[in-house]
Short mmCIF file of C-alpha atoms in Angstrom, two decimals:
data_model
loop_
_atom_site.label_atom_id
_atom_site.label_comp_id
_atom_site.label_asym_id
_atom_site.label_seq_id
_atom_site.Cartn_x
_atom_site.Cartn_y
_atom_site.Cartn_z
CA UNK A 7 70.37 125.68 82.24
CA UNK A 8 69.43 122.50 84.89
CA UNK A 9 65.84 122.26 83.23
CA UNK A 10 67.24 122.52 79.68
CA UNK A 11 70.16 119.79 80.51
CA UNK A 12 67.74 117.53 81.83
CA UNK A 13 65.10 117.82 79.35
CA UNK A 14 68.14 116.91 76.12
CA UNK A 15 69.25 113.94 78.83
CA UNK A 16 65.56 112.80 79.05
CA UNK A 17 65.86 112.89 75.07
CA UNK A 18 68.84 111.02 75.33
CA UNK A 19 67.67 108.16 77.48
CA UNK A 20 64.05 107.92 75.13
CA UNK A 21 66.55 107.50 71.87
CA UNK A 22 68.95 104.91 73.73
CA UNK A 23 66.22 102.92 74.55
CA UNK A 24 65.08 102.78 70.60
CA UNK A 25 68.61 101.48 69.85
CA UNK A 26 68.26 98.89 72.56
CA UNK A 27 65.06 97.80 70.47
CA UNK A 28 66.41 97.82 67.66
CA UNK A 29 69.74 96.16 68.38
CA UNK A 30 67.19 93.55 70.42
CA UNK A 31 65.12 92.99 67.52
CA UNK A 32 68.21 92.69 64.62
CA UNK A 33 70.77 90.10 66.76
CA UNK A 34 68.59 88.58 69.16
CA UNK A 35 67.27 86.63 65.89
CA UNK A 36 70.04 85.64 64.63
CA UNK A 37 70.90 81.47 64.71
CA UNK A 38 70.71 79.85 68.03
CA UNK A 39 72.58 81.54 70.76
CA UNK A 40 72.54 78.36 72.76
CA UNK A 41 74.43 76.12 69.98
CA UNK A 42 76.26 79.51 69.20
CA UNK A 43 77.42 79.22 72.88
CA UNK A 44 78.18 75.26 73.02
CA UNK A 45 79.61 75.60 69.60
CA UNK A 46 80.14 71.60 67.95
CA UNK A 47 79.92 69.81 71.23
CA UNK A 48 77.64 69.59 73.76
CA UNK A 49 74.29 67.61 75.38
CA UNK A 50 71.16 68.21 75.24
CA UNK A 51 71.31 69.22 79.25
CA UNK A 52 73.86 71.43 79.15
CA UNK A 53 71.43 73.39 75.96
CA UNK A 54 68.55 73.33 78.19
CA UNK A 55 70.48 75.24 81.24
CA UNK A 56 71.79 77.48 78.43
CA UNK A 57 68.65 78.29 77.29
CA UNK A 58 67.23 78.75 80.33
CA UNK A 59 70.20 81.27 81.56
CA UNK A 60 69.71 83.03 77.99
CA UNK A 61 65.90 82.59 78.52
CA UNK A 62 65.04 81.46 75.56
CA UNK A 63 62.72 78.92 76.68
CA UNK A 64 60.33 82.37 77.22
CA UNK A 65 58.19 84.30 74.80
CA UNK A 66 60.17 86.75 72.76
CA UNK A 67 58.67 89.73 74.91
CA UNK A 68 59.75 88.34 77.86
CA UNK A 69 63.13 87.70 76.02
CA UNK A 70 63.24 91.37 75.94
CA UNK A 71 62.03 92.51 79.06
CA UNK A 72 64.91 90.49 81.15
CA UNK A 73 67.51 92.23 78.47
CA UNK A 74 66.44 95.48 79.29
CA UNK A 75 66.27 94.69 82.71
CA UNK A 76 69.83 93.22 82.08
CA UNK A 77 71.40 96.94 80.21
CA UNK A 78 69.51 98.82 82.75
CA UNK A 79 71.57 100.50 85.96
CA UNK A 80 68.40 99.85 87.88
CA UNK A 81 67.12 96.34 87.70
CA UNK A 82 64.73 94.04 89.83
CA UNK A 83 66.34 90.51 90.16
CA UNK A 84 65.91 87.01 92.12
CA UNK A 85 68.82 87.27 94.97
CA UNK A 86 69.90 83.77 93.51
CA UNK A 87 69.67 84.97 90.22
CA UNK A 88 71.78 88.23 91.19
CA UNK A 89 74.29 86.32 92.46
CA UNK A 90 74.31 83.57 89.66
CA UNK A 91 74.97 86.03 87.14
CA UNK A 92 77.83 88.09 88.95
CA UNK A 93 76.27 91.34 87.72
CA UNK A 94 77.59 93.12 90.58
CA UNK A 95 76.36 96.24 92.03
CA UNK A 96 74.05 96.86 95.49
CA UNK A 97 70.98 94.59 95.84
CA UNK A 98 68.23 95.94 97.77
CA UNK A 99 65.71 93.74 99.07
CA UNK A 100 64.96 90.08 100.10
CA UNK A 101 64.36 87.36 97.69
CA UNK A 102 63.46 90.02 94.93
CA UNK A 103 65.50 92.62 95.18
CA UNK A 104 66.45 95.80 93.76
CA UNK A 105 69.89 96.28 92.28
CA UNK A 106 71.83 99.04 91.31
CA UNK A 107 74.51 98.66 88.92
CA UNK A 108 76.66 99.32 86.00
CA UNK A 109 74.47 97.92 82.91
CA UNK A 110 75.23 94.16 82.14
CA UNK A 111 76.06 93.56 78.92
CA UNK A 112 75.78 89.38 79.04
CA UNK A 113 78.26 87.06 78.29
CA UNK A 114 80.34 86.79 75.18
CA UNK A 115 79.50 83.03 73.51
CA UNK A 116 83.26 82.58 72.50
CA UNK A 117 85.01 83.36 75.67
CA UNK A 118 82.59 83.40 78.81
CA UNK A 119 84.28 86.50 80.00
CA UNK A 120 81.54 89.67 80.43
CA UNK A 121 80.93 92.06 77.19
CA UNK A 122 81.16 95.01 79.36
CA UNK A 123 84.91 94.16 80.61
CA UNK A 124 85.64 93.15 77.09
CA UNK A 125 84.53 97.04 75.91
CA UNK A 126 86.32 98.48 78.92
CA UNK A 127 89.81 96.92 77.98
CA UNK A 128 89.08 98.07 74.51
CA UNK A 129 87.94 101.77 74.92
CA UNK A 130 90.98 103.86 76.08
CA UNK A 131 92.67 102.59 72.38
CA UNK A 132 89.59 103.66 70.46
CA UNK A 133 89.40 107.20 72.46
CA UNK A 134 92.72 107.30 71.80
CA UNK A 135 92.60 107.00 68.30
CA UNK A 136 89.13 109.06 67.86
CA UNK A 137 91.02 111.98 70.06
CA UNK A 138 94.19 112.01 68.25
CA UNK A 139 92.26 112.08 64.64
CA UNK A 140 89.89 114.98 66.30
CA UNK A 141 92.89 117.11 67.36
CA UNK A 142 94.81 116.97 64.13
CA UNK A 143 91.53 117.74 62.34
CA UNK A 144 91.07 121.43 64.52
CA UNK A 145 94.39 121.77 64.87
CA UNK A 146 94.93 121.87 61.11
CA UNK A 147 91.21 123.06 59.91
CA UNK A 148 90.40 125.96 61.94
CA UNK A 149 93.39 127.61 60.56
CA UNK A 150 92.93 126.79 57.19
CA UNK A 151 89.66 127.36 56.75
CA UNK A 152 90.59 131.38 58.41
CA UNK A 153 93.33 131.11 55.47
CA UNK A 154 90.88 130.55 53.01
CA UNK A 155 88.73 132.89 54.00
CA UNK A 156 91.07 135.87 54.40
CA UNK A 157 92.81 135.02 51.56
CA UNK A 158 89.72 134.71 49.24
CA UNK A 159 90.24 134.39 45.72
CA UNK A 160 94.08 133.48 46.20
CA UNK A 161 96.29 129.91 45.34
CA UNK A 162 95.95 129.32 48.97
CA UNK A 163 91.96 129.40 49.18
CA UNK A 164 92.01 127.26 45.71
CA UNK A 165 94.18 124.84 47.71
CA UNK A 166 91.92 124.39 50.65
CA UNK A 167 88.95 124.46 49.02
CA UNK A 168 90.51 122.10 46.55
CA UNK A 169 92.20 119.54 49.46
CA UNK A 170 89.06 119.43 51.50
CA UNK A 171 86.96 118.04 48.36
CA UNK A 172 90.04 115.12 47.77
CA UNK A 173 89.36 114.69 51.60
CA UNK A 174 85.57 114.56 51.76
CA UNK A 175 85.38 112.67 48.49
CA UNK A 176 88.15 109.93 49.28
CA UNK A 177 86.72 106.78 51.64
CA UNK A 178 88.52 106.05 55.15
CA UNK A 179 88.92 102.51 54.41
CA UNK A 180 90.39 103.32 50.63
CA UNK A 181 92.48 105.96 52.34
CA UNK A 182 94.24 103.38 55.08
CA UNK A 183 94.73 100.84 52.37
CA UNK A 184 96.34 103.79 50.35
CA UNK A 185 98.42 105.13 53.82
CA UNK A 186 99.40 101.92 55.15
CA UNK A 187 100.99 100.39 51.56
CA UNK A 188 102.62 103.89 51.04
CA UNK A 189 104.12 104.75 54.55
CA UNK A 190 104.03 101.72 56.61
CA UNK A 191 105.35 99.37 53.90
CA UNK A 192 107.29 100.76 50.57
CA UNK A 193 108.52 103.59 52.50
CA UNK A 194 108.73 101.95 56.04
CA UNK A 195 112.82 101.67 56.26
CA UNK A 196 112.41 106.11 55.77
CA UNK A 197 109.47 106.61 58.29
CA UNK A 198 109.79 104.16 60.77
CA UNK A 199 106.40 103.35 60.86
CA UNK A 200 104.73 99.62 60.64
CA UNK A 201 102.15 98.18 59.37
CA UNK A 202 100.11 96.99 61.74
CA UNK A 203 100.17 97.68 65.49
CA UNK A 204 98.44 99.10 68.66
CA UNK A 205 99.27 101.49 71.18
CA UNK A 206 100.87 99.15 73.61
CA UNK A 207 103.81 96.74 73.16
CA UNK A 208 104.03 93.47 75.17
CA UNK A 209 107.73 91.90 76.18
CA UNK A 210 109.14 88.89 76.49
CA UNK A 211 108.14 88.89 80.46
CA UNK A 212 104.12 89.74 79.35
CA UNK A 213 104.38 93.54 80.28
CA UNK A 214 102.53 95.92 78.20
CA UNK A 215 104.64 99.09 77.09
CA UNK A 216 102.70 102.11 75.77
CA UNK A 217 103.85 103.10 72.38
CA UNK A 218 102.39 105.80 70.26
CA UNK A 219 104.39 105.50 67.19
CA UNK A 220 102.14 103.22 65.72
CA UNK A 221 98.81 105.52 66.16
CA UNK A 222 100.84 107.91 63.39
CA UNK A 223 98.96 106.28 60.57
CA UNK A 224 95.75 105.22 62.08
CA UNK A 225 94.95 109.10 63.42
CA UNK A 226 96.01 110.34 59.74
CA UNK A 227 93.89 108.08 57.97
CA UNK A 228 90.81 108.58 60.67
CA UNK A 229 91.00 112.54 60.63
CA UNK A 230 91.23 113.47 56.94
CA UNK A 231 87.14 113.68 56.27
CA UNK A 232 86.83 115.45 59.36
CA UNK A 233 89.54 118.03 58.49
CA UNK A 234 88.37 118.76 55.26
CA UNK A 235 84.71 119.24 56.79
CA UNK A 236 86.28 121.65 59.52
CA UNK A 237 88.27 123.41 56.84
CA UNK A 238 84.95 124.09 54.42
CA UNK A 239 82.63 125.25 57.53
CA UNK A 240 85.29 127.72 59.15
CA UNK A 241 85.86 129.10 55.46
CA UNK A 242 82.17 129.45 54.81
CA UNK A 243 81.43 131.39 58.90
CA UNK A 244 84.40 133.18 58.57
CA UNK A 245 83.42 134.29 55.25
CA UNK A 246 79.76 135.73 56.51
CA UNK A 247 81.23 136.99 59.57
CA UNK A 248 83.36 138.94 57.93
CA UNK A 249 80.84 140.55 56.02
CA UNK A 250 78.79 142.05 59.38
CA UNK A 251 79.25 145.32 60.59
CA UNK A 252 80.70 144.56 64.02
CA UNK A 253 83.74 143.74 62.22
CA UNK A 254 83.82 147.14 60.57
CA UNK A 255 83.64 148.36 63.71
CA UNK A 256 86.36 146.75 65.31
CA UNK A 257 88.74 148.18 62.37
CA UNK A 258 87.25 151.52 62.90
CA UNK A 259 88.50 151.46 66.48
CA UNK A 260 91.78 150.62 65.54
CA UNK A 261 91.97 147.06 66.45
CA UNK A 262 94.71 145.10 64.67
CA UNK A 263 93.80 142.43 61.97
CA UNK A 264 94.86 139.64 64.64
CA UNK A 265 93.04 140.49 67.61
CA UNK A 266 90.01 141.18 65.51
CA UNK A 267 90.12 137.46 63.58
CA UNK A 268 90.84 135.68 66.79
CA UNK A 269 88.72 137.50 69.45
CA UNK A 270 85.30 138.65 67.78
CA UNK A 271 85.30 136.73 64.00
CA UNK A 272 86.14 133.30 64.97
CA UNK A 273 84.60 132.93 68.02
CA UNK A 274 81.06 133.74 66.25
CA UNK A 275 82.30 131.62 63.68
CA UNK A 276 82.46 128.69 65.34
CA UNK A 277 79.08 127.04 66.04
CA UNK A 278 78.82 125.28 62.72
CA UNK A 279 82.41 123.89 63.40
CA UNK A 280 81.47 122.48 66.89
CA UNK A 281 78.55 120.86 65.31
CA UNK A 282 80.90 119.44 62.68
CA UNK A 283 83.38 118.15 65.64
CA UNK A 284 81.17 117.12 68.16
CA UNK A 285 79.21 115.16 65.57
CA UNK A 286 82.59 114.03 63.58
CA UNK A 287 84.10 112.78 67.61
CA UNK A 288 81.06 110.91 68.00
CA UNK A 289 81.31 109.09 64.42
CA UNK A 290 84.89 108.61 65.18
CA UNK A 291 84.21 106.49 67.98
CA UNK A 292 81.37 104.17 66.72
CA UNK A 293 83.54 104.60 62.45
CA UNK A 294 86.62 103.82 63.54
CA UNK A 295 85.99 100.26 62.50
CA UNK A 296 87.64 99.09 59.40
CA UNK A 297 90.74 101.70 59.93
CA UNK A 298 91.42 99.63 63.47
CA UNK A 299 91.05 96.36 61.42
CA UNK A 300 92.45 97.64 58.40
CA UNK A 301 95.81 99.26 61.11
CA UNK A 302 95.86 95.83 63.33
CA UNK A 303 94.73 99.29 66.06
CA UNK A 304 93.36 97.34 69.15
CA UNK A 305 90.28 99.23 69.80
CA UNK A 306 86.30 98.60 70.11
CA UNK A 307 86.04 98.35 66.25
CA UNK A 308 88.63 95.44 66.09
CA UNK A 309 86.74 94.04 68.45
CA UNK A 310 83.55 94.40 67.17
CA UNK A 311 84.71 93.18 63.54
CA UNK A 312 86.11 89.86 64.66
CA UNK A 313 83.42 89.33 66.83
CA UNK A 314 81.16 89.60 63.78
CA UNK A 315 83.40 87.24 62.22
CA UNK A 316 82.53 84.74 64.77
CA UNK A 317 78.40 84.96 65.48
CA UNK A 318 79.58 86.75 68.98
CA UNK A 319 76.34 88.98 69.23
CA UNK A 320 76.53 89.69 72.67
CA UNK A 321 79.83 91.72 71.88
CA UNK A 322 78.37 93.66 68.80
CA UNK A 323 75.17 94.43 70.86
CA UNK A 324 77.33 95.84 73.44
CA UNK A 325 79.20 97.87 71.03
CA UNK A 326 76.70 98.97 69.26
CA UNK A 327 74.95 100.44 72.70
CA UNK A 328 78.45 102.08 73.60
CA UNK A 329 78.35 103.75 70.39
CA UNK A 330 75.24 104.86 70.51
CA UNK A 331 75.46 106.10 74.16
CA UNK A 332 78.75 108.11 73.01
CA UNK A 333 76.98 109.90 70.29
CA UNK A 334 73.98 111.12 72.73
CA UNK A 335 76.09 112.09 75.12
CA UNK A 336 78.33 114.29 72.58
CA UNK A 337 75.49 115.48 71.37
CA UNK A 338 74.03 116.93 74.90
CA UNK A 339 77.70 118.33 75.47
CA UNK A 340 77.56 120.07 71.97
CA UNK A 341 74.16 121.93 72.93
CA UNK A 342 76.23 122.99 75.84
CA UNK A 343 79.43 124.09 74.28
CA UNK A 344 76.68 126.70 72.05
CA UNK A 345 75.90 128.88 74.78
CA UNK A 346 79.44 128.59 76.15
CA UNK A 347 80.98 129.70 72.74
CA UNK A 348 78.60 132.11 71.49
CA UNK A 349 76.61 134.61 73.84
CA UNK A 350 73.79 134.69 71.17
CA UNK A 351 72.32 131.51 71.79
CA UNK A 352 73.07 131.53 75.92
CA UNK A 353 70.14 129.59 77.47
CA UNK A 354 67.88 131.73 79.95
#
């Protein structure tokens, strides 16, 4: 299992490091960081020391050899330059040292204060959101799609099958327009619900309240594709599991219908629908986008939108590395879950 989880991490790290490329190679060339930075104002001194922190006064290679030095937890820096940056972490060494670290993510141009802190303050609202969306979407699919399946041929298979194509086929961001008019505005004084809002509340005195009513909507609108997906797969396993003749068997012995659906048809039913989850989790986190901007949701994707708005590359290239880090991870933790789940592809 060790050899195996280290050889899909090694994977991992090689595909990371072809997003950092290409997230290098797309922003880094975008306008001029340094007048991005100094915005209207500003003298031709204070551009040359920002161009020199930003090293852009080097050859783009070397441009991109001190940013991967910068994401990387493991970096070789000048002790002044360690210390001028505030990158944190344990130095090793003399003048050059060694430092270990959490990976640096820059500066953002519009408010000086470090991308990675800006992420951090941002990510429990969109796990928060992604998780809430994921658990309505197996809460609600995995029994549907058994429905449909053991029910085949009946008004309540016609109705799955028939709500999980609306699903697929309708667009998040149409969806949350659709959601938010309908139960956060015309029907608002009956639900309760707002607008626009995240999942804290701040008072008069500046103290932040937690408040989930608001993630209602957002975790609605996020988790209808990925329920209809779940609903389709488990019909389609639990149809061809039903079919094999370990099934029979279990009837033959005189299991009841119950204990036979729960304990040997869905649990060999289920590796298409952890792909579909896993996969779905991971999207959540890096699609979640325009339903935080659309739901006022403060999260990474509102974040990452209004930073867009404003030339802020640091912040998008920070976000997009997040999101890309999430989905690798997920991905390990899905190859995992297989041989947890189902015995028949247990890793030896």
């Amino acid at each position: 299992m060790l050899p195996y989880f280290l050889k899909k991490l090694f994977n991992g790290v090689l595909v990371l490091l072809g997003v950092v490329v290409l997230v290098f190679v797309l922003f880094q060339g975008f306008g001029d960081p340094a007048r991005l930075v100094l915005g209207q104002t500003g003298n031709a001194a204070t551009e040359a020391a920002i161009r020199k922190e930003l090293y852009l006064d080097q050859p783009r290679p070397q441009q991109f050899l001190h940013y991967l030095n910068d994401v990387s937890p493991v970096s070789i820096y000048t002790r002044s330059d360690w210390q001028a940056r505030q990158v944190g972490g344990i130095a090793i060494g003399g003048a050059r040292c060694l430092v270990l670290k959490t990976p640096y993510l820059r500066r953002s141009y519009q408010t000086k204060r470090p991308v990675g802190e800006m992420l951090l303050e941002a990510l429990p609202g969109t796990l928060l959101l992604a998780f809430s969306a994921m658990t309505l979407a197996v809460l609600l699919g995995v029994p549907l799609g058994m429905l449909a399946a053991v029910r085949k041929g009946s008004w309540a298979d016609s109705a799955a099958i028939g709500g999980s194509i609306l699903g697929i086929s309708a667009p998040s961001f149409f969806m949350g327009i659709i959601i938010a008019y309908v139960f956060g505005f015309l029907l608002s004084g009956w639900t309760g619900l707002s607008l626009t809002g995240s999942w804290f509340m701040t008072d008069m005195q500046g103290h932040r309240r937690l408040t989930l009513q608001n993630l209602i909507l957002p975790a609605l609108t996020l988790g209808i594709r990925p329920l209809a997906i779940i609903t389709q797969l488990t019909r389609s396993a639990m149809l061809d599991v039903l079919q094999q003749d370990y099934i029979r068997t279990a009837y033959a012995k005189g299991l009841t219908r119950r204990a036979v659906l729960w304990r040997h048809a869905l649990p060999n039913a289920l590796n298409p629908v952890i792909t579909a989850v896993t996969g779905w989790f991971a999207e959540l986190l890096a699609g979640a986008f325009f339903i935080e901007y659309i739901f006022g949701w403060q999260g990474i994707g509102k974040l990452t939108v209004d930073a867009l708005e404003k030339l802020d590359f640091p912040v998008v290239m920070g976000s997009v590395l997040l999101s890309a880090t999430f989905f690798i991870l997920i991905n390990v933790l899905a190859d995992l879950l297989y041989g947890i789940v189902d015995p028949r592809v247990r890793i030896r």
